[in-house]
Amino acid sequence: GESVGLHLPTLSVQEGDNSIINCAYSNSASDYFIWYKQESGKGPQFIIDIRSNMDKRQGQRVTVLLNKTVKHLSLQIAATQPGDSAVYFCAETRTGGSYIPTFGRGTSLIVHP
Amino acid sequence: IAGITQAPTSQILAAGRRMTLRCTQDMRHNAMYWYRQDLGLGLRLIHYSNTAGTTGKGEVPDGYSVSRANTDDFPLTLASAVPSQTSVYFCASSDSNGGAYNEQFFGPGTRLTVL
């Protein structure tokens, strides 16, 4: 079946390093992708999104890259800080359908001071 | 109210009891969702509603029911709770904006334990 998954369940980095979290998707019809951050004990929060007509989008310290050829999505966090420690989820959906996103399992990012 | 709220924050429930988890949003979003989150399994969709008056089944709907009588409220009911329904439940909403999907806003969650 179609799925969204993450390559690494846990990523440990040092404060100040750049972090890269990866996500694979299998449905070529997906046209909208979202990254969420979930801190311990809280609900997921939107970080950044990208639509299929783009291959890169930048936010504050975060960049999302979309490679439709290999169905791959990544989230890059620059100068990672302890406050970035959280679980990161990617989600994909297809506009024109029932708008229900499919979430990956999540990657736990641990930032060491 | 600002955003999306859930009640209760946590609950311990005896098996067989009926329980309703409440969710309210003040953003006038047309779409709302209920997810459960279990360790290692990520977020799994239980039920959703694209607009007031309509609901649909998600990935794991058995044992749960929902209603959407108005735009703001989307309660989730467990008719007869079982221990496998022990989980953290998240409500979310989004503005589907005439077909273009937008990001979801999540509530703080309800931690439910069924004994």
GROMACS .gro file of C-alpha atoms in nm:
model
  228
    1GLY     CA    1   0.000   0.000   0.000
    2GLU     CA    2   0.093   0.362  -0.009
    3SER     CA    3   0.284   0.493   0.286
    4VAL     CA    4   0.490   0.769   0.431
    5GLY     CA    5   0.794   0.666   0.632
    6LEU     CA    6   1.105   0.800   0.793
    7HIS     CA    7   1.450   0.654   0.744
    8LEU     CA    8   1.585   0.720   1.096
    9PRO     CA    9   1.379   0.681   1.410
   10THR     CA   10   1.633   0.870   1.628
   11LEU     CA   11   1.882   1.141   1.538
   12SER     CA   12   2.134   1.275   1.790
   13VAL     CA   13   2.326   1.593   1.714
   14GLN     CA   14   2.539   1.846   1.896
   15GLU     CA   15   2.411   2.195   1.958
   16GLY     CA   16   2.508   2.418   1.670
   17ASP     CA   17   2.523   2.140   1.414
   18ASN     CA   18   2.285   2.118   1.122
   19SER     CA   19   2.023   1.842   1.133
   20ILE     CA   20   1.865   1.658   0.844
   21ILE     CA   21   1.553   1.449   0.888
   22ASN     CA   22   1.441   1.238   0.595
   23CYS     CA   23   1.105   1.108   0.480
   24ALA     CA   24   1.005   0.879   0.194
   25TYR     CA   25   0.665   0.864   0.033
   26SER     CA   26   0.531   0.617  -0.217
   27ASN     CA   27   0.229   0.788  -0.374
   28SER     CA   28   0.328   0.989  -0.678
   29ALA     CA   29  -0.012   1.163  -0.665
   30SER     CA   30   0.078   1.333  -0.336
   31ASP     CA   31   0.103   1.705  -0.394
   32TYR     CA   32   0.124   1.864  -0.051
   33PHE     CA   33   0.372   1.783   0.223
   34ILE     CA   34   0.397   1.912   0.577
   35TRP     CA   35   0.649   1.884   0.859
   36TYR     CA   36   0.528   1.889   1.218
   37LYS     CA   37   0.722   1.915   1.544
   38GLN     CA   38   0.593   1.748   1.857
   39GLU     CA   39   0.748   1.835   2.191
   40SER     CA   40   0.703   1.603   2.485
   41GLY     CA   41   0.352   1.619   2.627
   42LYS     CA   42   0.220   1.848   2.356
   43GLY     CA   43   0.032   1.820   2.030
   44PRO     CA   44   0.210   1.840   1.693
   45GLN     CA   45   0.283   2.189   1.564
   46PHE     CA   46   0.320   2.297   1.204
   47ILE     CA   47   0.676   2.384   1.101
   48ILE     CA   48   0.681   2.420   0.726
   49ASP     CA   49   0.504   2.292   0.418
   50ILE     CA   50   0.575   2.250   0.051
   51ARG     CA   51   0.358   2.187  -0.252
   52SER     CA   52   0.456   1.966  -0.540
   53ASN     CA   53   0.520   2.257  -0.777
   54MET     CA   54   0.824   2.349  -0.566
   55ASP     CA   55   1.143   2.163  -0.479
   56LYS     CA   56   1.267   2.383  -0.196
   57ARG     CA   57   1.115   2.609   0.061
   58GLN     CA   58   1.286   2.800   0.339
   59GLY     CA   59   1.166   2.921   0.674
   60GLN     CA   60   1.342   3.051   0.979
   61ARG     CA   61   1.634   2.809   1.030
   62VAL     CA   62   1.441   2.534   0.850
   63THR     CA   63   1.443   2.424   0.490
   64VAL     CA   64   1.231   2.158   0.327
   65LEU     CA   65   1.351   1.985   0.014
   66LEU     CA   66   1.126   1.783  -0.212
   67ASN     CA   67   1.259   1.538  -0.469
   68LYS     CA   68   0.962   1.409  -0.664
   69THR     CA   69   1.177   1.186  -0.883
   70VAL     CA   70   1.270   0.961  -0.592
   71LYS     CA   71   0.972   1.051  -0.375
   72HIS     CA   72   1.182   1.192  -0.096
   73LEU     CA   73   1.130   1.478   0.146
   74SER     CA   74   1.378   1.621   0.393
   75LEU     CA   75   1.376   1.876   0.671
   76GLN     CA   76   1.697   2.063   0.737
   77ILE     CA   77   1.742   2.252   1.063
   78ALA     CA   78   2.031   2.496   1.073
   79ALA     CA   79   2.230   2.560   1.390
   80THR     CA   80   2.027   2.311   1.591
   81GLN     CA   81   1.939   2.422   1.942
   82PRO     CA   82   1.834   2.225   2.252
   83GLY     CA   83   1.481   2.361   2.201
   84ASP     CA   84   1.468   2.174   1.872
   85SER     CA   85   1.467   1.843   2.059
   86ALA     CA   86   1.134   1.684   1.967
   87VAL     CA   87   0.973   1.426   1.746
   88TYR     CA   88   0.935   1.537   1.385
   89PHE     CA   89   0.663   1.401   1.159
   90CYS     CA   90   0.619   1.436   0.789
   91ALA     CA   91   0.272   1.417   0.639
   92GLU     CA   92   0.153   1.392   0.283
   93THR     CA   93  -0.181   1.445   0.121
   94ARG     CA   94  -0.345   1.486  -0.214
   95THR     CA   95  -0.559   1.786  -0.293
   96GLY     CA   96  -0.883   1.702  -0.464
   97GLY     CA   97  -0.943   1.405  -0.238
   98SER     CA   98  -1.082   1.391   0.112
   99TYR     CA   99  -0.791   1.604   0.241
  100ILE     CA  100  -0.684   1.339   0.490
  101PRO     CA  101  -0.308   1.348   0.547
  102THR     CA  102  -0.099   1.040   0.605
  103PHE     CA  103   0.163   1.072   0.879
  104GLY     CA  104   0.496   0.900   0.905
  105ARG     CA  105   0.604   0.728   1.228
  106GLY     CA  106   0.820   1.018   1.336
  107THR     CA  107   1.190   1.083   1.405
  108SER     CA  108   1.312   1.174   1.748
  109LEU     CA  109   1.571   1.452   1.735
  110ILE     CA  110   1.797   1.478   2.038
  111VAL     CA  111   2.017   1.784   2.066
  112HIS     CA  112   2.308   1.761   2.305
  113PRO     CA  113   2.434   2.088   2.457
  114ILE     CA  114  -1.075   3.040   2.353
  115ALA     CA  115  -0.777   3.069   2.122
  116GLY     CA  116  -0.715   2.787   1.877
  117ILE     CA  117  -0.823   2.436   1.960
  118THR     CA  118  -0.897   2.294   2.304
  119GLN     CA  119  -0.960   1.945   2.438
  120ALA     CA  120  -1.114   1.816   2.758
  121PRO     CA  121  -1.039   1.644   2.979
  122THR     CA  122  -0.660   1.666   2.992
  123SER     CA  123  -0.643   1.315   3.127
  124GLN     CA  124  -0.881   1.046   3.242
  125ILE     CA  125  -0.868   0.704   3.401
  126LEU     CA  126  -1.167   0.497   3.301
  127ALA     CA  127  -1.298   0.155   3.396
  128ALA     CA  128  -1.346  -0.090   3.110
  129GLY     CA  129  -1.702  -0.097   2.983
  130ARG     CA  130  -1.772   0.265   3.070
  131ARG     CA  131  -1.885   0.524   2.817
  132MET     CA  132  -1.664   0.827   2.766
  133THR     CA  133  -1.682   1.139   2.550
  134LEU     CA  134  -1.372   1.339   2.468
  135ARG     CA  135  -1.447   1.698   2.385
  136CYS     CA  136  -1.287   1.916   2.119
  137THR     CA  137  -1.364   2.278   2.036
  138GLN     CA  138  -1.202   2.516   1.789
  139ASP     CA  139  -1.263   2.886   1.739
  140MET     CA  140  -1.088   2.928   1.405
  141ARG     CA  141  -1.400   2.849   1.199
  142HIS     CA  142  -1.214   2.568   1.026
  143ASN     CA  143  -1.439   2.346   0.822
  144ALA     CA  144  -1.242   2.022   0.871
  145MET     CA  145  -1.178   1.843   1.200
  146TYR     CA  146  -1.003   1.519   1.291
  147TRP     CA  147  -0.944   1.277   1.575
  148TYR     CA  148  -0.618   1.086   1.606
  149ARG     CA  149  -0.478   0.844   1.857
  150GLN     CA  150  -0.109   0.831   1.924
  151ASP     CA  151   0.058   0.520   2.058
  152LEU     CA  152   0.428   0.471   2.113
  153GLY     CA  153   0.599   0.355   1.795
  154LEU     CA  154   0.286   0.387   1.584
  155GLY     CA  155   0.271   0.759   1.522
  156LEU     CA  156  -0.062   0.931   1.462
  157ARG     CA  157  -0.352   0.717   1.345
  158LEU     CA  158  -0.671   0.873   1.219
  159ILE     CA  159  -0.990   0.760   1.395
  160HIS     CA  160  -1.261   0.976   1.238
  161TYR     CA  161  -1.278   1.301   1.050
  162SER     CA  162  -1.528   1.560   0.936
  163ASN     CA  163  -1.481   1.773   0.626
  164THR     CA  164  -1.766   2.005   0.720
  165ALA     CA  165  -2.042   2.042   0.976
  166GLY     CA  166  -2.300   1.768   0.937
  167THR     CA  167  -2.066   1.515   0.774
  168THR     CA  168  -1.826   1.261   0.919
  169GLY     CA  169  -1.605   0.986   0.784
  170LYS     CA  170  -1.409   0.688   0.910
  171GLY     CA  171  -1.033   0.692   0.935
  172GLU     CA  172  -0.780   0.415   0.975
  173VAL     CA  173  -0.894   0.289   1.319
  174PRO     CA  174  -1.264   0.377   1.368
  175ASP     CA  175  -1.385   0.065   1.552
  176GLY     CA  176  -1.513   0.134   1.903
  177TYR     CA  177  -1.540   0.509   1.841
  178SER     CA  178  -1.810   0.741   1.715
  179VAL     CA  179  -1.819   1.112   1.637
  180SER     CA  180  -2.070   1.382   1.559
  181ARG     CA  181  -2.038   1.726   1.401
  182ALA     CA  182  -2.351   1.922   1.485
  183ASN     CA  183  -2.178   2.257   1.430
  184THR     CA  184  -1.850   2.400   1.300
  185ASP     CA  185  -1.679   2.442   1.634
  186ASP     CA  186  -1.732   2.112   1.817
  187PHE     CA  187  -1.627   1.759   1.733
  188PRO     CA  188  -1.676   1.517   2.026
  189LEU     CA  189  -1.536   1.164   2.020
  190THR     CA  190  -1.729   0.895   2.207
  191LEU     CA  191  -1.614   0.557   2.329
  192ALA     CA  192  -1.937   0.364   2.378
  193SER     CA  193  -1.784   0.088   2.591
  194ALA     CA  194  -1.418   0.144   2.665
  195VAL     CA  195  -1.162  -0.138   2.640
  196PRO     CA  196  -0.800  -0.142   2.761
  197SER     CA  197  -0.669  -0.130   2.401
  198GLN     CA  198  -0.815   0.218   2.378
  199THR     CA  199  -0.559   0.341   2.627
  200SER     CA  200  -0.378   0.611   2.431
  201VAL     CA  201  -0.323   0.982   2.384
  202TYR     CA  202  -0.597   1.136   2.173
  203PHE     CA  203  -0.543   1.445   1.961
  204CYS     CA  204  -0.806   1.656   1.796
  205ALA     CA  205  -0.709   1.872   1.499
  206SER     CA  206  -0.869   2.116   1.260
  207SER     CA  207  -0.782   2.262   0.924
  208ASP     CA  208  -0.918   2.502   0.667
  209SER     CA  209  -0.962   2.306   0.346
  210ASN     CA  210  -1.031   2.634   0.167
  211GLY     CA  211  -1.245   2.512  -0.117
  212GLY     CA  212  -1.031   2.211  -0.196
  213ALA     CA  213  -0.679   2.329  -0.127
  214TYR     CA  214  -0.550   2.147   0.177
  215ASN     CA  215  -0.382   2.346   0.450
  216GLU     CA  216  -0.194   2.247   0.763
  217GLN     CA  217  -0.367   2.103   1.065
  218PHE     CA  218  -0.379   2.270   1.403
  219PHE     CA  219  -0.366   2.026   1.692
  220GLY     CA  220  -0.507   2.041   2.039
  221PRO     CA  221  -0.301   1.962   2.351
  222GLY     CA  222  -0.428   1.604   2.371
  223THR     CA  223  -0.621   1.387   2.614
  224ARG     CA  224  -0.439   1.105   2.789
  225LEU     CA  225  -0.684   0.821   2.841
  226THR     CA  226  -0.618   0.510   3.048
  227VAL     CA  227  -0.870   0.226   3.041
  228LEU     CA  228  -0.833  -0.027   3.322
   0.00000   0.00000   0.00000
